[in-house]
Amino acid sequence: MALRTKQAALAGGRTAGVFMLLSALAVSGCSSIRSGSNEVKTAVVDPAPDAGFIAHPERQRSRADLPFQKVWIKPGFDKNNYRELLVAPVNTRYMMEMDWLHGMSSAAWFSDVQADIAELGLYFHDQVVKAFKNDPHHRFRVVERQESQKHPALRLELALIEIDPSTPVLHALSWAGPPGTGTVAGVVNQRRAAFEGRLRDLKTNEIVATFADRDMADIAPIDLTRLTWYGPAKRIMERWAGQFVLIANRKQGEAVTDETPFTVMPF
């Protein structure tokens, strides 16, 4: 695609800058910052604005025992009453409203990104299905259609609402700027993705839970393996899929915390 070709060319043109960065890091020494707590994520990632997929976002609250930034669960809802899960196609309509997307000057690039967004919706859906099918506890049997339902079932409805574009080499070079310009806080917000979700009783059609999250990809300044604008987002989607399974399996009183919100390891 034209966008990927342009980004690959940009990566090649920045090679000299990358080597300069390596030299600077060699002087300053290797650094590593890791965290696995919801508290650290809260400190460095602001929730995304409500996109409209959830009808009553004002009911949602942050919960220390869940990894998502906004959660509402219907009083009295018990997930143990359900044995099957239908994962709906992921809604990507809200992605088309991203500000940066409409700032693109090339119609060809815009067309390429539209196709990528559709593919990302498919990827998110398939990762969630895969995670539940590979769950060693087999907490939910995944059904493809409502007609396949044999037991009480839930329908998981997801909407991708945001993905920040990422050019890895440019992120790497930002670390070589003046003191204070290449800090973790200044970089993490450039590798984000966000979703909104609903959980629906498949029989009654009643929404029994809503949730939303904005997360960031692990930060690796020298990262030439993801030369697409959406590369880091796939890792975030895989993380979300795994978290859905952990939440489905959690026992009363257990907490599911976010994985590593960010990792900075130049070497």
mmCIF file of C-alpha atoms in Angstrom:
data_model
loop_
_atom_site.group_PDB
_atom_site.id
_atom_site.type_symbol
_atom_site.label_atom_id
_atom_site.label_comp_id
_atom_site.label_asym_id
_atom_site.label_seq_id
_atom_site.Cartn_x
_atom_site.Cartn_y
_atom_site.Cartn_z
ATOM 1 C CA MET A 1 0.000 0.000 0.000
ATOM 2 C CA ALA A 2 1.113 3.588 -0.623
ATOM 3 C CA LEU A 3 1.104 4.453 3.083
ATOM 4 C CA ARG A 4 3.265 1.501 4.025
ATOM 5 C CA THR A 5 5.651 2.213 1.126
ATOM 6 C CA LYS A 6 6.066 5.822 2.216
ATOM 7 C CA GLN A 7 6.679 4.787 5.824
ATOM 8 C CA ALA A 8 9.241 2.186 4.791
ATOM 9 C CA ALA A 9 11.085 4.812 2.778
ATOM 10 C CA LEU A 10 10.969 7.147 5.747
ATOM 11 C CA ALA A 11 12.447 4.431 7.928
ATOM 12 C CA GLY A 12 15.365 4.024 5.557
ATOM 13 C CA GLY A 13 15.974 7.752 5.465
ATOM 14 C CA ARG A 14 16.173 7.880 9.244
ATOM 15 C CA THR A 15 18.861 5.203 9.609
ATOM 16 C CA ALA A 16 21.609 7.702 10.376
ATOM 17 C CA GLY A 17 19.472 9.222 13.097
ATOM 18 C CA VAL A 18 18.899 5.812 14.642
ATOM 19 C CA PHE A 19 22.638 5.195 14.865
ATOM 20 C CA MET A 20 23.044 8.591 16.530
ATOM 21 C CA LEU A 21 20.376 7.573 19.003
ATOM 22 C CA LEU A 22 22.152 4.310 19.750
ATOM 23 C CA SER A 23 25.298 6.251 20.516
ATOM 24 C CA ALA A 24 23.448 8.587 22.849
ATOM 25 C CA LEU A 25 21.861 5.672 24.672
ATOM 26 C CA ALA A 26 25.207 3.956 25.008
ATOM 27 C CA VAL A 27 26.481 7.000 26.840
ATOM 28 C CA SER A 28 23.461 7.288 29.108
ATOM 29 C CA GLY A 29 23.294 3.529 29.762
ATOM 30 C CA CYS A 30 20.544 0.951 29.388
ATOM 31 C CA SER A 31 17.259 1.742 31.107
ATOM 32 C CA SER A 32 14.258 -0.416 31.820
ATOM 33 C CA ILE A 33 10.897 0.610 33.189
ATOM 34 C CA ARG A 34 8.220 -2.014 33.750
ATOM 35 C CA SER A 35 4.927 -2.092 35.553
ATOM 36 C CA GLY A 36 2.022 -4.473 35.836
ATOM 37 C CA SER A 37 -0.394 -2.407 37.890
ATOM 38 C CA ASN A 38 -3.607 -0.611 37.031
ATOM 39 C CA GLU A 39 -2.346 2.349 39.070
ATOM 40 C CA VAL A 40 0.605 2.993 36.761
ATOM 41 C CA LYS A 41 -1.591 2.730 33.705
ATOM 42 C CA THR A 42 -3.980 5.255 35.248
ATOM 43 C CA ALA A 43 -1.088 7.655 35.744
ATOM 44 C CA VAL A 44 0.148 7.558 32.164
ATOM 45 C CA VAL A 45 -2.899 6.798 29.978
ATOM 46 C CA ASP A 46 -5.961 9.021 30.047
ATOM 47 C CA PRO A 47 -9.312 7.391 29.192
ATOM 48 C CA ALA A 48 -10.559 8.077 25.680
ATOM 49 C CA PRO A 49 -13.537 10.423 25.288
ATOM 50 C CA ASP A 50 -16.881 8.617 25.036
ATOM 51 C CA ALA A 51 -17.500 7.732 21.393
ATOM 52 C CA GLY A 52 -21.214 6.933 21.585
ATOM 53 C CA PHE A 53 -21.185 3.131 21.284
ATOM 54 C CA ILE A 54 -22.248 2.882 24.942
ATOM 55 C CA ALA A 55 -25.670 4.388 25.611
ATOM 56 C CA HIS A 56 -25.079 5.404 29.247
ATOM 57 C CA PRO A 57 -21.362 6.054 29.727
ATOM 58 C CA GLU A 58 -22.079 8.109 32.841
ATOM 59 C CA ARG A 59 -22.838 4.876 34.723
ATOM 60 C CA GLN A 60 -19.313 3.570 34.247
ATOM 61 C CA ARG A 61 -16.664 3.753 36.944
ATOM 62 C CA SER A 62 -13.042 2.770 37.375
ATOM 63 C CA ARG A 63 -12.572 -0.477 39.291
ATOM 64 C CA ALA A 64 -9.356 -1.529 40.976
ATOM 65 C CA ASP A 65 -10.120 -5.211 40.377
ATOM 66 C CA LEU A 66 -10.528 -4.904 36.594
ATOM 67 C CA PRO A 67 -8.023 -3.751 33.939
ATOM 68 C CA PHE A 68 -10.423 -1.539 31.974
ATOM 69 C CA GLN A 69 -10.679 2.173 32.726
ATOM 70 C CA LYS A 70 -14.488 2.383 32.671
ATOM 71 C CA VAL A 71 -16.866 -0.365 33.785
ATOM 72 C CA TRP A 72 -20.558 -0.772 34.546
ATOM 73 C CA ILE A 73 -22.098 -4.093 35.581
ATOM 74 C CA LYS A 74 -25.818 -4.511 36.089
ATOM 75 C CA PRO A 75 -26.598 -5.091 39.785
ATOM 76 C CA GLY A 76 -27.263 -8.762 40.341
ATOM 77 C CA PHE A 77 -25.610 -9.920 37.118
ATOM 78 C CA ASP A 78 -23.848 -13.265 37.537
ATOM 79 C CA LYS A 79 -21.622 -14.449 34.717
ATOM 80 C CA ASN A 80 -21.729 -17.964 36.151
ATOM 81 C CA ASN A 81 -25.280 -18.289 34.837
ATOM 82 C CA TYR A 82 -23.939 -18.329 31.275
ATOM 83 C CA ARG A 83 -21.996 -21.005 29.424
ATOM 84 C CA GLU A 84 -21.755 -19.761 25.845
ATOM 85 C CA LEU A 85 -20.448 -16.637 24.120
ATOM 86 C CA LEU A 86 -21.121 -15.076 20.740
ATOM 87 C CA VAL A 87 -18.545 -12.484 19.610
ATOM 88 C CA ALA A 88 -20.176 -9.968 17.289
ATOM 89 C CA PRO A 89 -18.304 -8.378 14.349
ATOM 90 C CA VAL A 90 -16.254 -5.444 15.648
ATOM 91 C CA ASN A 91 -17.703 -2.011 14.910
ATOM 92 C CA THR A 92 -15.125 0.275 13.248
ATOM 93 C CA ARG A 93 -17.432 3.165 12.286
ATOM 94 C CA TYR A 94 -16.113 5.409 15.058
ATOM 95 C CA MET A 95 -12.560 4.980 13.787
ATOM 96 C CA MET A 96 -13.478 6.996 10.718
ATOM 97 C CA GLU A 97 -13.990 10.027 12.971
ATOM 98 C CA MET A 98 -10.369 10.176 14.183
ATOM 99 C CA ASP A 99 -8.981 13.687 13.748
ATOM 100 C CA TRP A 100 -5.611 12.652 12.328
ATOM 101 C CA LEU A 101 -7.285 10.553 9.640
ATOM 102 C CA HIS A 102 -9.050 13.554 8.143
ATOM 103 C CA GLY A 103 -5.850 15.565 8.198
ATOM 104 C CA MET A 104 -4.289 13.289 5.587
ATOM 105 C CA SER A 105 -3.563 15.111 2.362
ATOM 106 C CA SER A 106 -3.610 12.106 0.038
ATOM 107 C CA ALA A 107 -6.840 10.446 -1.049
ATOM 108 C CA ALA A 108 -4.879 7.276 -1.810
ATOM 109 C CA TRP A 109 -3.529 7.139 1.736
ATOM 110 C CA PHE A 110 -7.029 7.654 3.108
ATOM 111 C CA SER A 111 -8.309 4.733 1.020
ATOM 112 C CA ASP A 112 -5.476 2.513 2.241
ATOM 113 C CA VAL A 113 -6.177 3.382 5.863
ATOM 114 C CA GLN A 114 -9.892 2.654 5.383
ATOM 115 C CA ALA A 115 -8.997 -0.843 4.211
ATOM 116 C CA ASP A 116 -6.583 -1.263 7.132
ATOM 117 C CA ILE A 117 -9.276 -0.235 9.621
ATOM 118 C CA ALA A 118 -11.633 -2.906 8.272
ATOM 119 C CA GLU A 119 -8.846 -5.481 8.576
ATOM 120 C CA LEU A 120 -8.109 -4.387 12.150
ATOM 121 C CA GLY A 121 -11.749 -4.912 13.123
ATOM 122 C CA LEU A 122 -11.514 -8.452 11.777
ATOM 123 C CA TYR A 123 -8.232 -9.001 13.598
ATOM 124 C CA PHE A 124 -9.664 -7.853 16.941
ATOM 125 C CA HIS A 125 -12.699 -10.115 16.533
ATOM 126 C CA ASP A 126 -10.583 -13.119 15.589
ATOM 127 C CA GLN A 127 -8.162 -12.580 18.491
ATOM 128 C CA VAL A 128 -11.033 -12.572 20.989
ATOM 129 C CA VAL A 129 -12.541 -15.736 19.485
ATOM 130 C CA LYS A 130 -9.135 -17.409 19.442
ATOM 131 C CA ALA A 131 -8.440 -16.476 23.075
ATOM 132 C CA PHE A 132 -11.698 -18.024 24.286
ATOM 133 C CA LYS A 133 -11.316 -21.131 22.158
ATOM 134 C CA ASN A 134 -7.779 -21.628 23.493
ATOM 135 C CA ASP A 135 -8.823 -21.051 27.104
ATOM 136 C CA PRO A 136 -7.655 -24.195 28.952
ATOM 137 C CA HIS A 137 -10.560 -23.771 31.385
ATOM 138 C CA HIS A 138 -13.109 -23.664 28.528
ATOM 139 C CA ARG A 139 -15.131 -21.141 30.499
ATOM 140 C CA PHE A 140 -17.314 -20.251 27.517
ATOM 141 C CA ARG A 141 -18.143 -22.243 24.425
ATOM 142 C CA VAL A 142 -17.893 -19.861 21.475
ATOM 143 C CA VAL A 143 -20.907 -19.961 19.175
ATOM 144 C CA GLU A 144 -20.811 -18.536 15.659
ATOM 145 C CA ARG A 145 -24.536 -17.801 15.322
ATOM 146 C CA GLN A 146 -27.413 -17.258 17.703
ATOM 147 C CA GLU A 147 -29.113 -20.300 16.212
ATOM 148 C CA SER A 148 -26.205 -22.425 17.494
ATOM 149 C CA GLN A 149 -26.981 -21.539 21.098
ATOM 150 C CA LYS A 150 -27.675 -24.539 23.339
ATOM 151 C CA HIS A 151 -27.195 -22.968 26.775
ATOM 152 C CA PRO A 152 -27.611 -19.480 28.295
ATOM 153 C CA ALA A 153 -25.309 -17.221 26.295
ATOM 154 C CA LEU A 154 -23.820 -13.746 26.218
ATOM 155 C CA ARG A 155 -23.081 -11.594 23.186
ATOM 156 C CA LEU A 156 -19.853 -9.579 23.303
ATOM 157 C CA GLU A 157 -20.130 -6.406 21.218
ATOM 158 C CA LEU A 158 -16.993 -4.352 20.633
ATOM 159 C CA ALA A 159 -16.187 -1.090 18.885
ATOM 160 C CA LEU A 160 -12.691 0.131 18.024
ATOM 161 C CA ILE A 161 -12.811 3.877 18.562
ATOM 162 C CA GLU A 162 -9.206 5.037 18.297
ATOM 163 C CA ILE A 163 -5.775 4.024 17.079
ATOM 164 C CA ASP A 164 -2.927 6.499 17.107
ATOM 165 C CA PRO A 165 -0.729 6.322 14.022
ATOM 166 C CA SER A 166 2.793 5.140 14.760
ATOM 167 C CA THR A 167 6.018 5.478 12.815
ATOM 168 C CA PRO A 168 8.514 3.555 14.965
ATOM 169 C CA VAL A 169 11.655 5.302 13.729
ATOM 170 C CA LEU A 170 10.216 8.728 14.468
ATOM 171 C CA HIS A 171 9.365 7.566 17.981
ATOM 172 C CA ALA A 172 12.918 6.302 18.357
ATOM 173 C CA LEU A 173 14.396 9.601 17.275
ATOM 174 C CA SER A 174 12.258 11.496 19.773
ATOM 175 C CA TRP A 175 14.417 9.987 22.501
ATOM 176 C CA ALA A 176 17.433 11.891 21.229
ATOM 177 C CA GLY A 177 15.891 15.311 21.775
ATOM 178 C CA PRO A 178 16.806 17.856 24.477
ATOM 179 C CA PRO A 179 16.341 16.817 28.131
ATOM 180 C CA GLY A 180 12.667 16.551 28.990
ATOM 181 C CA THR A 181 11.472 16.028 25.421
ATOM 182 C CA GLY A 182 12.028 12.277 25.190
ATOM 183 C CA THR A 183 10.501 11.176 28.471
ATOM 184 C CA VAL A 184 8.238 8.188 28.849
ATOM 185 C CA ALA A 185 5.234 10.409 29.476
ATOM 186 C CA GLY A 186 5.834 12.187 26.184
ATOM 187 C CA VAL A 187 6.060 9.002 24.154
ATOM 188 C CA VAL A 188 3.423 6.646 25.501
ATOM 189 C CA ASN A 189 0.504 8.686 24.234
ATOM 190 C CA GLN A 190 1.654 8.114 20.660
ATOM 191 C CA ARG A 191 1.125 4.337 20.720
ATOM 192 C CA ARG A 192 -2.462 4.068 21.923
ATOM 193 C CA ALA A 193 -5.644 2.279 20.959
ATOM 194 C CA ALA A 194 -9.101 2.411 22.529
ATOM 195 C CA PHE A 195 -12.318 0.399 22.458
ATOM 196 C CA GLU A 196 -15.810 0.430 23.926
ATOM 197 C CA GLY A 197 -17.710 -2.765 24.680
ATOM 198 C CA ARG A 198 -21.106 -4.127 25.670
ATOM 199 C CA LEU A 199 -22.133 -7.479 27.061
ATOM 200 C CA ARG A 200 -25.650 -8.532 26.171
ATOM 201 C CA ASP A 201 -27.882 -11.399 27.301
ATOM 202 C CA LEU A 202 -28.448 -13.244 24.032
ATOM 203 C CA LYS A 203 -31.954 -14.388 24.982
ATOM 204 C CA THR A 204 -33.417 -11.209 26.490
ATOM 205 C CA ASN A 205 -31.270 -8.748 24.483
ATOM 206 C CA GLU A 206 -30.631 -6.829 27.719
ATOM 207 C CA ILE A 207 -27.240 -5.149 28.161
ATOM 208 C CA VAL A 208 -25.754 -6.498 31.385
ATOM 209 C CA ALA A 209 -22.342 -4.787 31.334
ATOM 210 C CA THR A 210 -20.418 -2.067 29.535
ATOM 211 C CA PHE A 211 -16.733 -1.278 29.576
ATOM 212 C CA ALA A 212 -14.183 0.893 27.813
ATOM 213 C CA ASP A 213 -10.426 1.114 27.751
ATOM 214 C CA ARG A 214 -7.558 2.995 26.193
ATOM 215 C CA ASP A 215 -4.248 1.176 26.352
ATOM 216 C CA MET A 216 -0.755 1.608 25.002
ATOM 217 C CA ALA A 217 1.719 -0.697 23.374
ATOM 218 C CA ASP A 218 5.014 -1.600 24.968
ATOM 219 C CA ILE A 219 7.559 1.057 24.086
ATOM 220 C CA ALA A 220 10.706 -0.131 22.375
ATOM 221 C CA PRO A 221 12.482 2.895 20.848
ATOM 222 C CA ILE A 222 14.552 0.847 18.401
ATOM 223 C CA ASP A 223 11.683 -1.045 16.805
ATOM 224 C CA LEU A 224 11.881 -1.554 13.048
ATOM 225 C CA THR A 225 9.507 -4.520 12.988
ATOM 226 C CA ARG A 226 6.238 -2.622 12.870
ATOM 227 C CA LEU A 227 6.501 -0.280 9.916
ATOM 228 C CA THR A 228 2.767 0.206 9.542
ATOM 229 C CA TRP A 229 0.739 2.991 11.088
ATOM 230 C CA TYR A 230 -1.247 0.462 13.138
ATOM 231 C CA GLY A 231 1.530 -1.967 14.137
ATOM 232 C CA PRO A 232 1.492 -1.407 17.924
ATOM 233 C CA ALA A 233 -2.328 -1.622 18.027
ATOM 234 C CA LYS A 234 -2.358 -5.340 17.256
ATOM 235 C CA ARG A 235 -0.380 -6.071 20.407
ATOM 236 C CA ILE A 236 -2.919 -4.055 22.400
ATOM 237 C CA MET A 237 -5.813 -6.018 20.873
ATOM 238 C CA GLU A 238 -4.122 -9.295 21.761
ATOM 239 C CA ARG A 239 -3.764 -8.040 25.337
ATOM 240 C CA TRP A 240 -7.449 -7.093 25.518
ATOM 241 C CA ALA A 241 -8.472 -10.513 24.196
ATOM 242 C CA GLY A 242 -6.443 -12.203 26.915
ATOM 243 C CA GLN A 243 -7.952 -9.931 29.555
ATOM 244 C CA PHE A 244 -11.489 -10.865 28.494
ATOM 245 C CA VAL A 245 -10.646 -14.508 29.170
ATOM 246 C CA LEU A 246 -9.021 -13.713 32.521
ATOM 247 C CA ILE A 247 -12.105 -11.768 33.589
ATOM 248 C CA ALA A 248 -14.377 -14.597 32.475
ATOM 249 C CA ASN A 249 -12.396 -17.035 34.620
ATOM 250 C CA ARG A 250 -11.808 -14.896 37.682
ATOM 251 C CA LYS A 251 -13.245 -16.006 40.986
ATOM 252 C CA GLN A 252 -15.087 -13.739 43.405
ATOM 253 C CA GLY A 253 -12.648 -11.393 45.120
ATOM 254 C CA GLU A 254 -9.879 -11.890 42.553
ATOM 255 C CA ALA A 255 -8.421 -8.920 40.696
ATOM 256 C CA VAL A 256 -7.364 -8.841 37.066
ATOM 257 C CA THR A 257 -4.740 -6.145 36.656
ATOM 258 C CA ASP A 258 -3.340 -4.730 33.474
ATOM 259 C CA GLU A 259 -0.274 -6.452 32.095
ATOM 260 C CA THR A 260 2.852 -4.443 31.446
ATOM 261 C CA PRO A 261 1.530 -1.013 30.476
ATOM 262 C CA PHE A 262 4.908 -0.092 29.086
ATOM 263 C CA THR A 263 8.418 -1.401 28.819
ATOM 264 C CA VAL A 264 11.349 0.807 27.946
ATOM 265 C CA MET A 265 14.368 -1.293 27.066
ATOM 266 C CA PRO A 266 16.713 0.262 24.498
ATOM 267 C CA PHE A 267 18.976 -2.819 24.869
#
